[in-house]
Amino acid sequence: MVKNIQNTRRKFFVQEKVLFILYPESTINRIESIITTMKFVYLTRGCFLILLMTVTLKMSGSHIKGANITYECTSGCSYRVFVTEYFDCAGLIISPPTTISGSFNIAGTGGCSAPSAAGPWQFIAQADVTPLCPGMVALNSCGTSPSPLYPGVAEVRFYRDYNFCSSTSCTSFDLTYSHCCRNGTILNLNNANLHNLEVTTTIENPGACNQSPQFIDPSPIMIQAGQKAHISLAATDTEGDSLVYLLNTCYDAGASPIPYNLSYSPVQPLGNAWNTQLDPVTGDISFTPLSIATGEYAICYTVYEYRNGSLLGTYQRDLSVTIFPSATAPNEAPYVPAMGATAPPPAGGSYIGDYELQAYVNTQIQFRIDGFDPNAGDYIEMDWNQSLPGATFVDASNAAITDTVSGLAPQGILTWTPSSVGRYSVKISLWDTVCYMANIAEYTFVIDVDSCTAVADAGPDQFVCNGQPVTIGSPALPGYSYAWVPASGLSSDTVAQPVVTPVSVPSVTTYLVAATSPSGCIATDFTVVTYYPASGVSVNATDSLCKNDTALIAAVLPAGPSFTLSWDFDGGMVLSGTGAGPYEVVWNAPGVKTITLTADDGTCADTVFSYIMVKGDCVWPGDADNDGVADNFDLLAIGLSYGSSGPARTGASLLWEAQLAVNWNDTLPGGVNYVHSDTDGNGTVNDDDTLAISLNYGLTHNKTEDIGRGGPGDPPVLILPQVDSAQVGDTLHLPVYLGVDSIPAQNVYAIAFSITYDNTLVDSASAHISYTGGWLGTNGTDLIGLQQDLFSDGKIDVALTRNDHMNVSGFGQIAVLSIVMVDDISGKNNLYETLNLEISDFRVISASGEVVPVNPLPAQVVIYQAESTGLENLYNLGIHIYPNPASDQVTIELDKAGEVSAELYDLNGKAILSASGRGDRLSLETAEIPAGLYILTVNSGSRRMVRKLQVIH
């Protein structure tokens, strides 16, 4: 007998266990290695062996992926119970088993005995139910492929008959199936492999001879990461009973709830970020897997069956969700919009929900279902599960096309005339031609068939505080009866307005009410009650930090309500932040700081606390003055603390990171401890501590401002060029002065400043400072110097400090700036350019740390190309100008008397001053013109001179 495989879009069936297969001889050894029990017959034909084998395999219990129990009443009190199991195929074809893999038990309530079984479990069928795209089904591990591309899921079904007549005193029965053990790879359950998979179906009234609902889509869920999923978990009831779907916990043996891993829960089994929603009316589940959240999860839910407002049974279902990694070019699944969004109103009925319709007995209802795909150009196929007796589903544009319609935006017309009152479900499935692995979307439409109308109102969704009961529902209507599910936490499940007391906090519970009118019509509605532990607010803050470091503190707020927040930072200085934060807070004293947050949502006013340990001073190597930046100003701090000693820093390094240190005995003016000057942490402040400044120079986002800017009466800081012009390529040596003979600098210990320059006129890496010959001290003896050329910023940072704690007074040169001019300015706008030099970011201090006011002055030098401008020929001997720089007056002296005239121009060529006369001397009064650089021209007979004049005040 040859193995017969029926290969359809979603399933294939292994009908026999005796196979004739033609294999190459090389394949036989591989087959023998994976089959545990078999019988072989080899027949030789050419280069092949014909293998006759009988396969007997046992499905591994660790591969169970889900289960559910249904039943049918065969007659009177006789029931046929069905158990459906789902397993990983694990790459093998399973031979028909003889009994269920797990354990089964029936327990009655009311002091009665269990019903008697009429024979053993009977095998019904097994099938490949892997929810893959069409064309990929045969490539999963349930098939015969030696190298399957995708995992497969097998469904195995059994039944067993029971006689309930011997248990007539029972008011209900619990039918329980339990299987050990769950897959250890399940991500949302805690230690899943240590727990059973257990589901229970309850028959509330065995004498009613009820037929249980049958699940429309039996298979577990497989979906692509990052792709929005919409899957039917619905069941259909042949008797038109009302079904309600609610997410529930997954159970271990003995109906013990299984604990969930952090961030997962029964109502959010895939995690809050996935926004899992189970429609209680249609039974459709929707979620969006995170792009990185691949793997297997467990989802459990309960179906409640009602007839005329009375509960007939509950059906737990436990199934798996497998998330595949995203494809290189992920394909999004098709979708059906909510009813009324694109389709016209139905004929013979009305929309009462997104996917719910109202219809009436013996009245035809007809409505259109529209399919769309987010990926433009994808061709869609759409079909239905044919669950409505006598209904038709045709193409809206061609009624001759039935059951499956297709197109870029297919439209199907469903037509049905219901014959009895009840609630009916029909499933619509969509997939596109570029379907990636498991891109099938499923939508369940619920049709409420009535002979009259009813009204249900569960009331608005509510957010309430811990321990505060809340009333749901609306006032009772005359003659109506009410039934609520779940009953947990309710003062009564049969009144119109029950009071909810939280079973646990925090919790989110969906309560559904079924309202039955006096004529027997049923309507349903639901409300969501969310309980917070008081406000549910917490504080997110660092555990510890150093004194004067910045802490980031923020409120963590639950979704839903809005809050009025008030903060107390225990004496911390708030640098920035509003509302929920984050706040930047600094403490200048060590100790444990208490962060207090009061949150008021209008219902709850809750106070929560967080604690931060503020340690002592922390050293950032190179930030000697503890101002948050490693720069030239830090040399001043090293100069003030030079030669001091204190405790060495444990674990010291020169890395730019906070390093806890023990404070020394002395501090700089302003309170910064000497320990910050010990940048290398060896316990002594000396020349070596300048290295960390250089290594970490500029590592900050802060900017130090000018400190100690004086006026005309204070000693100037200036650059005095020895020439007023220079050629391209020249090296300029520019003396830097502190004080002049008329205004000397008094009681100076250290100075830090920056010289800015135009980096388009200066060669890179050419700026350099020499300290030799300055009056402030002798470099290497009683003077320490530091410089950092920041060419890209167009500046050089400089610092000089004495190291003997002795002030000096004087005037004149303290350093020399050397720079090299670029060798070509022909690309500029002119054939000569002005090099502006400015003193900025300066600070001068005394040995006690007091700021000495100074007056920074700019300088300028003309840079020219000799072959074009001829500026080098613009002077002749015999004409002398002094002083230069000038303050109130400049004098022009000739070695031979005669007619003489002088004009002073600004750098834009505008005449500022002029004078003329006869003799050997002429003066220009410069006291009233702004300080700056000017062009002075002097003419005497045939002699002409052009000079740059610096005016200072």
Short mmCIF file of N, CA and C in Angstrom, two decimals, residues 150 224-225 227 291 324-332 375 434-437 439:
data_model
loop_
_atom_site.label_atom_id
_atom_site.label_comp_id
_atom_site.label_asym_id
_atom_site.label_seq_id
_atom_site.Cartn_x
_atom_site.Cartn_y
_atom_site.Cartn_z
N TYR A 150 11.29 25.52 7.49
CA TYR A 150 10.50 26.17 8.52
C TYR A 150 10.04 25.13 9.54
N GLN A 224 5.69 37.24 11.49
CA GLN A 224 7.00 37.85 11.26
C GLN A 224 7.21 39.01 12.24
N ALA A 225 8.41 39.12 12.81
CA ALA A 225 8.73 40.21 13.72
C ALA A 225 8.53 41.55 13.03
N GLN A 227 5.78 42.86 12.11
CA GLN A 227 4.59 42.90 11.25
C GLN A 227 3.34 42.85 12.12
N SER A 291 10.58 44.30 16.58
CA SER A 291 11.45 43.79 15.52
C SER A 291 12.53 42.86 16.06
N PHE A 324 9.00 34.87 13.91
CA PHE A 324 10.16 34.67 13.06
C PHE A 324 10.94 35.97 12.92
N PRO A 325 12.24 35.89 12.65
CA PRO A 325 12.99 37.13 12.36
C PRO A 325 12.44 37.80 11.11
N SER A 326 12.62 39.13 11.03
CA SER A 326 12.15 39.88 9.87
C SER A 326 12.92 39.47 8.64
N ALA A 327 12.23 39.50 7.50
CA ALA A 327 12.88 39.23 6.23
C ALA A 327 13.72 40.42 5.83
N THR A 328 14.56 40.21 4.82
CA THR A 328 15.37 41.33 4.32
C THR A 328 14.47 42.48 3.88
N ALA A 329 13.39 42.14 3.20
CA ALA A 329 12.39 43.14 2.81
C ALA A 329 11.05 42.66 3.33
N PRO A 330 10.70 42.96 4.58
CA PRO A 330 9.48 42.41 5.18
C PRO A 330 8.24 42.76 4.37
N ASN A 331 7.34 41.78 4.27
CA ASN A 331 6.09 41.98 3.56
C ASN A 331 4.97 42.08 4.58
N GLU A 332 4.22 43.17 4.57
CA GLU A 332 3.13 43.35 5.51
C GLU A 332 1.90 42.59 5.02
N ASN A 375 1.28 47.17 1.13
CA ASN A 375 2.32 47.21 0.10
C ASN A 375 1.66 47.38 -1.26
N VAL A 434 3.08 37.77 -2.49
CA VAL A 434 4.47 37.83 -1.99
C VAL A 434 4.50 37.50 -0.51
N CYS A 435 3.58 36.67 -0.11
CA CYS A 435 3.44 36.29 1.29
C CYS A 435 4.77 35.76 1.81
N TYR A 436 5.25 36.36 2.92
CA TYR A 436 6.51 35.93 3.52
C TYR A 436 6.24 35.04 4.72
N MET A 437 6.50 33.79 4.61
CA MET A 437 6.40 32.80 5.67
C MET A 437 4.99 32.68 6.26
N ASN A 439 2.36 35.38 6.55
CA ASN A 439 1.71 36.68 6.39
C ASN A 439 0.23 36.54 6.05
#
